[in-house]
Structure formats: structure tokens, C-alpha cells
Amino acid sequence: MGRRRRRQRMNLPAKLVFARLSTGTKMLLILSAAMLPLGFIALLTSLDMARSASAERKTAAQITTAMYAAKIDAVLDMGLDAVRSPVASNQTPEYICAALGRQARLNPSGRPPTALFDRSGRKVCQSWGPAIISIAPADPNADHVWLDPERRLFHFTSARPDGSLLVEANISIAGISLGDQRNEGLPLTRLSLRQGGSEVTLIDRRQANGADAGNNLLHLSQPLADGRLAIVAEYRLAPARARTILLITLPILMWAAAAFTGWLIVNRLLLLPLGQLKQSIDTWQGTSEPLHLPRMSTPSHEIRDLADSFAAVSARILDHERELEDGLARQTKLTREVHHRVKNNLQVVSSLINLHARGAEGAVAAAYGAIQRRVDALAVVHRNHYAELEENRGVSMRALAGELAASLRASAPQGAAGMPIALNMIDVHVTQDVAVPASFLITEVVELLMHCNPQGSVLISLEATDQPDRATLRIETVGIVGGTLDDYPGITRFDRVVTGIARQFRSALTQDLQAGRFEIQISILP
């Protein structure tokens, strides 16, 4: 059953589903839908501002990396210039060595330590500083920069095209002054130099707990010395700040707050008082007490005026109901009096007929008996109807048939005295409009069977049909000789009477004169 109801709800159109929602829920959905475009625009604006701020921080990090690269490029240019100048000179190695020594004495920090090697790799001279170990260049026709991670220095080489002179120089990486660049963007965690598989770390500010690992880092790389080396910088991506989170979520919060505020105002100031008023009206339901209204805490004077109008209308309804109750009581009293008098009058008529029948003989006595049976049938219906008047459930067919059977046995013709009349009736009720013709039909048919089959018996049955408001009334006799009913002198009059009675049922009367069976469908109360 639960699955069937869920499927039915799923198959309902959207309009019906929306119509079944409460007014507060409808108001919340309408306000949410109305303010959703504004909230969406504000959310996109906040996201764009957050992306712009993130892009600015990344740009600042790129500028910082470029400044570090510029300082290192200046050192590399100085080292390359130190090895290129001797190679470009056409002087002898001895003259070059003397010049290098003179420059070292005058300005030792102006040029890095430089050494000259001959074709065989023998060191000719060195300007100053720690001993320089020769490294054969990969290409004698080009200048080279070598990164030495073990000694943490740059090694520069340059050779004459004929290979007669090789100039090499060293610059210590530790002596490079990078300074503390002011970074308005992301914090620098690591700065290193790379050449192939070699790497030298210049700055390392990584946290010991590994918080800078994984996806929290921004890696930036920039080539140095025309792509011979590269500087690699790592910046920590700062987690979203509370201000950024608030900036992004503020439009959503404002949208939800506006929708909730509208719903709260409608629900508390409008729907709740109306619900209280409805509950008071449902509790009242036209009782004998006046309508008690709840205390209205709403600032809406229209709802308070509506409550006052309900109170005034309920007072008028209460007065009107009291007048109707008084009138109904008087009408019921009069109706009971009328029924009582009609019952007494029918009893007087039945007694008078009985008195006159005692002094009559022959056909006159039979006529008085027939009249008395019909008056008794009407009296039985009236008495049962009067008994059911208090509950207004209609006339019980079982009780009606029982009293009719007893009356018919008591007033039966002399030849049919003590004729058995059996009942097989379902317990149903009918209206007075059905009870009267039913009692007359039973009286007419039983009287006919008493005359035609006085030694037999009669069965009165009432059976249910496939229709809840219909039942089959059947009257039949046992032991009748075929053709007896057809030969009865009053059969024509009988047929005319029962046909007229059948019209009141608005149903066809089925007659089987050979078997002595009569049946018809009557209306019953559900």
C-alpha cells in the first residue's frame, strides 16, 4: 500500500503536487525561486573576486621569482664575462695571466677566481681564490655553465676555437645575496637551482610536519643563462581565509536568510493566526456555547477583523440554532400527537368493523373480514413507522411481516383458520412509501391463497439481490392444485389490485398462478 501511494504521488502532475503543499512551504519555495537569480549573480561576483585575489597572489609570486632569477642571472653573466674576456683576447697566456693577477690585486671582488689551462689541460695560472679543477667542456666552441651541487658553486668554462686556451671560473652559490624579497602574494617555501639531474637548494622554509606537501604548493620555474639552468620556486598556497569563505558564502546566506525571513513573517504573522482561528472554529462546530476566539498576536488588523466577524456570525448561528431546536421540539411533539391520534382512529375503525362483522353472515361477513384485514395491514405499517420515528431508520420488514402474519392468521376465513404462515426475511428497513404497498401486497396475496388453498401453508420471504438497495419479496404457497387460482372468481379483480400496487414499487410483479408464487423487487435502505 505504501509503495502504491508513493508511485501515485510520483505520477501526479507538478501542479497538483505544488497545490497540495502548505501555504508556508509554497511561500518559501516562491521566495527562494524569486531571489535565486540575485543570489546566483552575487555568488558569481564573489567567486570572481576570489579568483581575482588568487590570481593577484600568483602574479606577485611570479614577480618575486623573476626578481630572484634576475639576481642569479646577473651573477651568471658576471661569471660568463669572466671566462669570455680572456678567450676573446689575442694575447699570449702569460700576458693574460699577468692581467688577471693585476686585476685580482686591485679589485679581488670585481671578478671571480679565474684559471687558464693549455691544450693539454695543464693549469697555466689562476687569479686568486681556491684552486680551480678543470672540467672539459662539452663543446669547445661554446661557453658553458656547470652547476656543482657538492661544492655549491657555479663553474664557468670557455675555450678558444683552436683549443689552445681554456678559461674556467668558479662562483660560490653561498656568496650570492638574494635578500628577502617582499612578497605581497604567496609565501615562499623553497627556492632551488636545477641543471639536468643536479639541484642546489638556495632557500628552504618548509615546515617540519610536512604541511607544505601535496597539493598545497605552487611550483614556478624560470630559465637562467639562456636555458642552461633553471630556477624553481615553491610557494605555499594559503588555505581559504575566513574572509574569503565569508565573501563566497555571504550571497548564499543572504539568499537563505531572505527566503527564511519572508517565510517566517508569513508563517508567524499570517498563517499561524489563521490556523488558530480555524482550530477554534473546528472545535466550536456549532455547539451550544459561543465561539471562543484565541488571543491574536498578529499585527494584521484584517485578521483581527475577520476573527470578530466569525464571532458575530457564530453568535447569530447559535441564536438561530436555538430557535430551530425549539421549533423542532414543537414539531416533533405535534407529529407524535398526530401519529397517536391516527393510530387510535385506525384502532377504533378496526373495532367498529369487528363489531359489525359479528352480526353479519355469509358474503357480508366475508366482506367485513376483507376490509378488516386491510385496515389491520395499514395499522401495522403505521404502528411500526411510529415505533421507528425516534431513530428515523425506517420500517423493519421482518417486524412488519411478523405482525401482518399474526393479524392475518387471527382474521383468516373460517376454512383457513390456523393456516400456517412462515417467514424467511433478511433484517432490512424500508421507507413508509415502500412499507404501505408491501403490507397491502402481502395481505392481498395471502388472502387469495387462504381462499384458494385453505389446507396449505404460506411462506413469506425477503432475499438480498446483487444490488445493495434492492431485495426480492416472495409470497408462495405449498400444496396448491394447478389451475385453482385461475378458476378463482375474483382473480380478475385481484390481478387489477396487485398490478396497481406493483406500480408503486416501480417494479414488475412476477406471478406463477400454477405454482402459487408471487415475487417482486422492492427498494430497501442501505
XYZ file of C-alpha atoms in Angstrom:
526
model
C 0.000 0.000 0.000
C 2.834 2.416 0.881
C 4.629 1.716 -2.418
C 1.397 2.242 -4.342
C 0.853 5.599 -2.679
C 4.436 6.643 -3.408
C 4.006 5.674 -7.080
C 0.743 7.606 -7.236
C 2.450 10.668 -5.753
C 5.275 10.319 -8.275
C 2.768 10.148 -11.137
C 0.916 13.265 -10.001
C 1.435 16.367 -12.142
C 3.702 19.043 -10.731
C 0.760 21.452 -10.370
C -1.148 19.007 -8.171
C 1.926 18.300 -6.043
C 2.514 22.036 -5.589
C -1.168 22.601 -4.791
C -1.038 20.027 -2.001
C 1.816 21.798 -0.214
C 1.126 24.024 2.765
C 0.970 27.783 2.226
C 4.155 28.318 4.252
C 6.053 25.834 2.097
C 4.684 27.432 -1.081
C 5.767 30.879 0.150
C 9.250 29.564 0.962
C 9.596 27.987 -2.499
C 8.288 31.111 -4.273
C 10.606 33.456 -2.353
C 13.560 31.126 -2.917
C 12.850 30.953 -6.644
C 12.345 34.734 -6.881
C 15.611 35.571 -5.117
C 17.648 32.770 -6.662
C 18.832 34.840 -9.702
C 20.053 37.664 -7.446
C 21.802 35.199 -5.158
C 23.350 33.455 -8.166
C 24.653 36.755 -9.554
C 26.089 37.726 -6.164
C 27.687 34.291 -5.840
C 29.324 34.595 -9.268
C 30.605 38.044 -8.321
C 32.067 36.724 -5.075
C 33.698 33.807 -6.875
C 35.154 36.184 -9.484
C 36.572 38.408 -6.731
C 38.067 35.388 -5.001
C 39.604 34.204 -8.287
C 40.948 37.708 -8.933
C 42.547 37.809 -5.495
C 44.090 34.370 -6.071
C 45.380 35.461 -9.494
C 46.925 38.575 -7.958
C 48.738 36.496 -5.361
C 50.036 34.142 -8.061
C 51.172 37.126 -10.148
C 53.023 38.502 -7.136
C 54.712 35.119 -6.699
C 55.763 35.148 -10.377
C 57.219 38.638 -9.950
C 59.159 37.502 -6.879
C 60.510 34.502 -8.787
C 61.528 36.770 -11.654
C 63.417 39.041 -9.210
C 65.333 36.084 -7.784
C 66.060 34.920 -11.327
C 67.328 38.404 -12.256
C 69.818 38.419 -9.358
C 71.125 34.973 -10.238
C 71.256 35.899 -13.927
C 73.477 38.866 -13.002
C 75.887 36.514 -11.196
C 75.872 34.128 -14.142
C 76.536 36.981 -16.564
C 79.475 38.073 -14.427
C 80.920 34.544 -14.471
C 80.427 34.132 -18.212
C 82.010 37.518 -18.821
C 85.000 36.485 -16.689
C 85.754 33.492 -18.949
C 84.798 35.109 -22.235
C 87.131 38.127 -21.956
C 90.409 36.133 -21.820
C 89.234 33.847 -24.626
C 88.372 36.831 -26.811
C 91.828 38.346 -26.276
C 94.550 37.539 -28.822
C 97.312 37.946 -26.214
C 99.515 35.169 -25.001
C 98.566 33.186 -21.949
C 101.405 34.810 -19.994
C 100.070 38.257 -20.747
C 96.555 37.218 -19.824
C 97.773 35.697 -16.562
C 99.564 38.938 -15.691
C 96.413 40.924 -16.407
C 94.314 38.612 -14.286
C 96.796 38.903 -11.429
C 96.830 42.676 -11.670
C 93.032 42.840 -11.610
C 92.937 40.488 -8.631
C 95.331 42.715 -6.693
C 93.459 45.902 -7.497
C 89.910 44.582 -7.149
C 89.712 40.997 -5.892
C 85.902 41.065 -5.607
C 85.376 42.538 -9.053
C 85.994 39.256 -10.864
C 85.543 35.669 -9.695
C 88.529 33.330 -9.332
C 89.676 32.529 -12.892
C 92.165 29.938 -14.141
C 93.805 29.335 -17.558
C 94.572 25.870 -18.912
C 96.580 24.935 -22.019
C 95.719 22.420 -24.725
C 96.905 19.500 -22.602
C 94.822 20.554 -19.591
C 97.764 21.900 -17.603
C 96.918 24.900 -15.449
C 98.823 27.901 -16.661
C 97.731 30.314 -13.905
C 94.913 31.314 -11.555
C 93.918 34.807 -10.500
C 93.013 34.156 -6.887
C 90.875 32.012 -4.583
C 90.650 28.242 -4.074
C 92.191 26.005 -6.673
C 90.026 25.507 -9.740
C 89.760 21.984 -11.105
C 89.435 21.805 -14.891
C 86.231 20.465 -16.415
C 86.408 19.634 -20.102
C 83.630 21.500 -21.978
C 81.098 19.505 -23.940
C 81.506 21.915 -26.850
C 84.765 23.837 -27.288
C 83.019 26.383 -29.474
C 80.521 27.471 -26.808
C 80.516 28.833 -23.325
C 79.226 26.605 -20.531
C 77.845 26.995 -17.066
C 78.101 23.993 -14.767
C 76.203 23.530 -11.525
C 78.289 21.785 -8.884
C 75.880 20.656 -6.105
C 78.647 19.097 -3.979
C 80.725 22.265 -3.656
C 77.669 24.517 -4.120
C 79.171 26.696 -6.840
C 78.839 27.701 -10.462
C 81.614 26.555 -12.772
C 82.102 28.542 -15.995
C 84.155 27.379 -18.974
C 85.118 28.955 -22.305
C 87.714 27.861 -24.902
C 89.355 29.270 -27.976
C 88.157 27.708 -31.215
C 91.568 26.118 -31.805
C 91.570 24.608 -28.298
C 94.846 26.262 -27.322
C 93.412 28.069 -24.333
C 90.737 27.088 -21.840
C 89.441 29.563 -19.262
C 87.467 28.413 -16.237
C 85.972 30.303 -13.282
C 84.088 29.476 -10.100
C 81.441 31.475 -8.230
C 80.218 30.235 -4.889
C 76.490 29.978 -4.616
C 76.650 30.744 -0.919
C 78.077 34.152 -1.735
C 75.037 35.149 -3.784
C 72.993 37.722 -1.889
C 69.350 37.022 -2.712
C 67.977 39.204 0.071
C 64.422 38.901 1.434
C 62.116 39.836 -1.382
C 58.873 41.393 -0.225
C 56.094 39.121 -1.410
C 52.594 40.504 -1.343
C 51.200 37.186 -2.544
C 52.009 33.645 -1.540
C 54.742 32.737 0.997
C 57.941 31.234 -0.430
C 58.754 27.799 0.980
C 61.653 26.638 -1.237
C 63.972 28.101 -3.895
C 66.402 25.904 -5.841
C 68.586 25.749 -8.933
C 68.395 22.834 -11.341
C 70.530 21.598 -14.207
C 69.535 18.249 -15.515
C 69.550 15.889 -12.546
C 71.573 18.247 -10.357
C 69.876 20.548 -7.886
C 71.051 23.052 -5.279
C 68.669 24.463 -2.687
C 69.004 28.194 -2.126
C 66.123 28.784 0.341
C 64.263 26.154 2.309
C 61.416 27.239 4.571
C 59.376 24.085 4.522
C 57.687 23.073 7.711
C 58.962 20.033 9.553
C 55.494 18.456 9.854
C 55.089 18.208 6.083
C 52.181 20.630 5.897
C 53.598 22.044 2.649
C 53.482 18.723 0.814
C 50.969 17.568 -1.742
C 48.564 19.933 -3.458
C 49.246 22.862 -1.132
C 52.239 24.086 -3.190
C 52.529 26.267 -6.275
C 55.579 25.415 -8.438
C 57.073 28.150 -10.640
C 60.102 27.693 -12.916
C 62.153 30.211 -14.925
C 65.163 29.542 -17.208
C 68.603 31.076 -16.466
C 71.643 31.712 -18.681
C 69.731 31.198 -21.891
C 68.154 27.978 -20.684
C 71.351 26.369 -19.333
C 69.904 26.334 -15.811
C 66.526 26.891 -14.243
C 65.370 28.401 -11.001
C 62.453 26.577 -9.324
C 60.335 28.264 -6.655
C 57.711 26.670 -4.473
C 55.035 28.786 -2.793
C 52.603 27.648 -0.190
C 49.003 28.004 -1.248
C 47.402 29.558 1.780
C 44.118 27.925 2.831
C 40.962 29.851 2.215
C 40.739 32.651 4.688
C 37.676 33.226 6.776
C 37.140 36.493 4.919
C 37.262 34.716 1.565
C 34.922 31.972 2.750
C 32.546 34.566 4.127
C 32.743 36.525 0.875
C 31.789 33.426 -1.128
C 29.109 32.122 1.213
C 27.601 35.525 2.025
C 25.312 35.601 -1.076
C 24.053 32.109 -0.257
C 23.488 33.092 3.365
C 21.709 36.280 2.300
C 19.510 34.334 -0.136
C 18.625 31.741 2.507
C 18.089 34.420 5.177
C 15.814 36.476 2.931
C 13.720 33.427 1.966
C 13.548 32.220 5.576
C 12.658 35.695 6.844
C 9.833 36.001 4.319
C 8.581 32.541 5.242
C 8.820 33.344 8.968
C 6.872 36.576 8.567
C 4.127 34.924 6.528
C 4.004 31.835 8.726
C 4.064 33.578 12.104
C 2.150 36.758 11.406
C -0.373 35.440 8.888
C -0.695 31.661 8.743
C -0.346 30.927 12.457
C -3.207 33.272 13.493
C -5.359 31.848 10.686
C -4.555 28.337 11.895
C -5.523 29.283 15.450
C -8.761 30.786 14.163
C -9.506 27.632 12.140
C -8.807 25.423 15.158
C -11.215 27.476 17.283
C -13.923 27.214 14.595
C -13.376 23.442 14.214
C -13.537 22.992 17.982
C -16.702 25.045 18.201
C -18.693 23.237 15.436
C -21.927 24.978 16.330
C -22.122 23.801 19.937
C -24.422 25.354 22.494
C -21.617 27.612 23.703
C -20.470 30.759 21.898
C -17.300 30.763 19.804
C -14.189 31.363 21.943
C -11.502 33.055 19.838
C -7.789 32.753 20.653
C -5.683 35.740 21.556
C -4.494 37.208 18.268
C -0.828 38.263 18.472
C -0.652 39.331 14.840
C -0.218 42.983 13.860
C -2.594 42.412 10.938
C -5.848 44.169 11.791
C -7.543 42.414 8.846
C -7.158 39.040 10.598
C -8.466 40.502 13.845
C -11.465 41.939 11.972
C -12.020 38.518 10.386
C -11.988 36.890 13.838
C -14.527 39.425 15.118
C -16.737 38.712 12.098
C -16.601 34.988 12.824
C -17.538 35.653 16.435
C -20.534 37.753 15.377
C -21.653 35.167 12.797
C -21.287 32.336 15.317
C -23.451 34.238 17.797
C -26.172 34.667 15.157
C -25.895 30.989 14.165
C -26.172 29.956 17.806
C -29.326 32.016 18.264
C -30.780 30.623 15.033
C -29.976 27.038 16.063
C -31.686 27.550 19.386
C -34.780 28.806 17.566
C -34.627 25.794 15.229
C -34.275 23.406 18.167
C -37.325 24.929 19.841
C -39.296 24.722 16.595
C -38.156 21.120 16.005
C -39.196 20.145 19.502
C -42.653 21.629 18.930
C -42.902 19.947 15.512
C -41.864 16.576 16.950
C -44.448 16.926 19.679
C -47.160 17.721 17.120
C -46.059 14.827 14.879
C -46.229 12.390 17.774
C -49.665 13.670 18.618
C -50.833 13.226 15.015
C -49.436 9.693 14.802
C -51.001 8.816 18.126
C -54.410 10.061 17.012
C -54.174 8.290 13.628
C -53.255 5.039 15.376
C -56.191 5.419 17.750
C -58.553 6.225 14.901
C -57.426 3.145 12.958
C -57.948 1.064 16.094
C -61.463 2.498 16.507
C -62.262 1.764 12.827
C -60.952 -1.816 13.197
C -63.076 -2.307 16.364
C -66.216 -0.953 14.667
C -65.706 -3.258 11.679
C -65.214 -6.195 14.038
C -68.463 -5.346 15.897
C -70.452 -5.133 12.664
C -68.901 -8.391 11.358
C -70.140 -10.327 14.394
C -73.786 -9.724 13.466
C -73.323 -10.456 9.759
C -73.399 -13.739 7.926
C -72.334 -15.128 4.560
C -70.932 -12.792 1.951
C -71.407 -9.732 4.190
C -69.292 -11.270 6.944
C -66.589 -12.173 4.367
C -66.606 -8.586 3.062
C -66.247 -7.224 6.596
C -63.330 -9.642 7.153
C -61.576 -8.494 3.956
C -62.000 -4.825 4.924
C -60.763 -5.500 8.446
C -57.619 -7.274 7.161
C -56.693 -4.269 5.032
C -57.341 -1.829 7.870
C -55.184 -4.036 10.119
C -52.421 -4.040 7.492
C -52.439 -0.226 7.408
C -52.476 -0.112 11.205
C -49.466 -2.442 11.388
C -47.488 -0.224 8.994
C -48.439 2.889 10.916
C -47.554 1.337 14.258
C -44.129 0.202 13.022
C -43.477 3.557 11.429
C -44.416 5.310 14.649
C -42.077 2.989 16.605
C -39.182 3.791 14.272
C -39.867 7.514 14.273
C -37.489 8.206 17.165
C -34.476 6.630 15.446
C -35.546 7.505 11.896
C -34.188 4.243 10.488
C -37.291 3.302 8.504
C -39.690 0.386 8.984
C -38.290 -3.087 9.717
C -39.625 -5.541 7.134
C -39.115 -8.504 9.440
C -41.196 -6.942 12.233
C -43.793 -5.704 9.751
C -44.210 -9.154 8.165
C -44.398 -10.808 11.583
C -47.241 -8.600 12.773
C -49.045 -8.974 9.431
C -48.787 -12.753 9.636
C -50.209 -12.764 13.170
C -53.070 -10.450 12.138
C -53.870 -12.475 9.021
C -53.963 -15.726 10.987
C -56.314 -14.121 13.526
C -58.691 -12.774 10.856
C -58.449 -15.716 8.438
C -61.654 -17.088 6.821
C -63.293 -19.983 8.627
C -61.997 -22.555 6.135
C -58.390 -21.369 6.521
C -58.378 -20.945 10.298
C -54.988 -21.874 11.725
C -53.320 -21.796 8.308
C -49.511 -21.761 8.920
C -47.674 -18.652 7.671
C -43.847 -18.971 7.761
C -41.322 -16.144 7.426
C -37.830 -16.148 5.932
C -36.838 -12.486 5.940
C -33.481 -10.688 5.943
C -33.254 -7.904 8.501
C -33.625 -4.725 6.432
C -35.550 -1.478 6.711
C -37.695 0.332 4.165
C -39.353 3.699 3.930
C -43.044 4.199 4.667
C -43.673 4.639 0.933
C -42.466 1.047 0.438
C -43.902 -0.426 3.675
C -47.531 0.541 2.866
C -47.734 -1.118 -0.607
C -45.706 -4.087 0.685
C -48.199 -4.691 3.518
C -51.150 -4.391 1.131
C -49.474 -6.753 -1.365
C -48.808 -9.344 1.356
C -52.422 -9.003 2.592
C -53.929 -9.384 -0.912
C -51.808 -12.395 -1.869
C -52.179 -14.230 1.476
C -55.963 -13.656 1.432
C -56.100 -15.095 -2.107
C -54.100 -18.139 -1.042
C -56.357 -18.624 2.030
C -59.396 -18.812 -0.260
C -57.797 -20.994 -2.940
C -55.614 -23.310 -0.775
C -57.054 -23.241 2.761
C -55.377 -26.511 3.747
C -51.926 -25.456 2.573
C -49.294 -23.142 4.047
C -47.796 -19.791 3.086
C -44.104 -18.753 3.024
C -43.221 -15.046 3.007
C -39.527 -14.475 2.218
C -37.307 -11.467 1.575
C -33.954 -12.155 -0.083
C -30.996 -9.921 -0.959
C -30.015 -9.235 -4.565
C -26.741 -8.193 -6.215
C -27.825 -4.573 -5.741
C -27.320 -3.185 -2.200
C -30.527 -1.112 -2.315
C -32.840 -3.817 -3.710
C -34.403 -7.014 -2.254
C -36.790 -9.672 -3.609
C -40.128 -10.070 -1.782
C -41.640 -13.529 -2.461
C -45.005 -14.977 -1.311
C -45.748 -18.617 -2.140
C -47.964 -21.476 -1.018
C -47.385 -25.196 -0.721
C -49.709 -27.950 -1.930
C -51.900 -25.935 -4.289
C -53.565 -27.756 -7.159
C -52.717 -26.407 -10.592
C -55.472 -24.209 -12.076
C -57.071 -23.384 -8.736
C -56.005 -19.732 -8.857
C -57.110 -19.399 -12.479
C -60.607 -20.683 -11.540
C -60.992 -18.315 -8.581
C -63.941 -15.953 -9.300
C -62.207 -12.831 -8.056
C -58.916 -13.428 -9.885
C -59.588 -10.595 -12.323
C -60.189 -8.104 -9.531
C -57.134 -9.479 -7.678
C -54.944 -9.035 -10.736
C -56.107 -5.458 -11.182
C -55.422 -4.632 -7.491
C -51.940 -6.187 -7.267
C -50.953 -4.633 -10.582
C -51.825 -1.208 -9.189
C -49.887 -1.964 -6.013
C -46.852 -3.118 -8.064
C -46.747 0.245 -9.842
C -45.913 1.872 -6.505
C -42.745 -0.246 -6.332
C -41.770 0.814 -9.864
C -41.022 -2.861 -10.499
C -42.726 -5.741 -12.340
C -44.698 -8.315 -10.342
C -43.914 -11.904 -11.346
C -46.910 -14.264 -10.961
C -46.847 -18.049 -11.259
C -50.529 -18.977 -10.799
C -49.893 -22.695 -11.371
C -47.374 -22.896 -8.508
C -48.946 -20.180 -6.394
C -45.847 -17.950 -6.319
C -45.654 -14.141 -6.448
C -42.459 -12.104 -6.260
C -41.332 -8.523 -6.810
C -38.235 -6.417 -6.144
C -38.591 -3.624 -3.583
C -36.328 -0.789 -2.512
C -34.566 -1.075 0.850
C -32.456 1.290 2.901
C -28.686 0.665 2.737
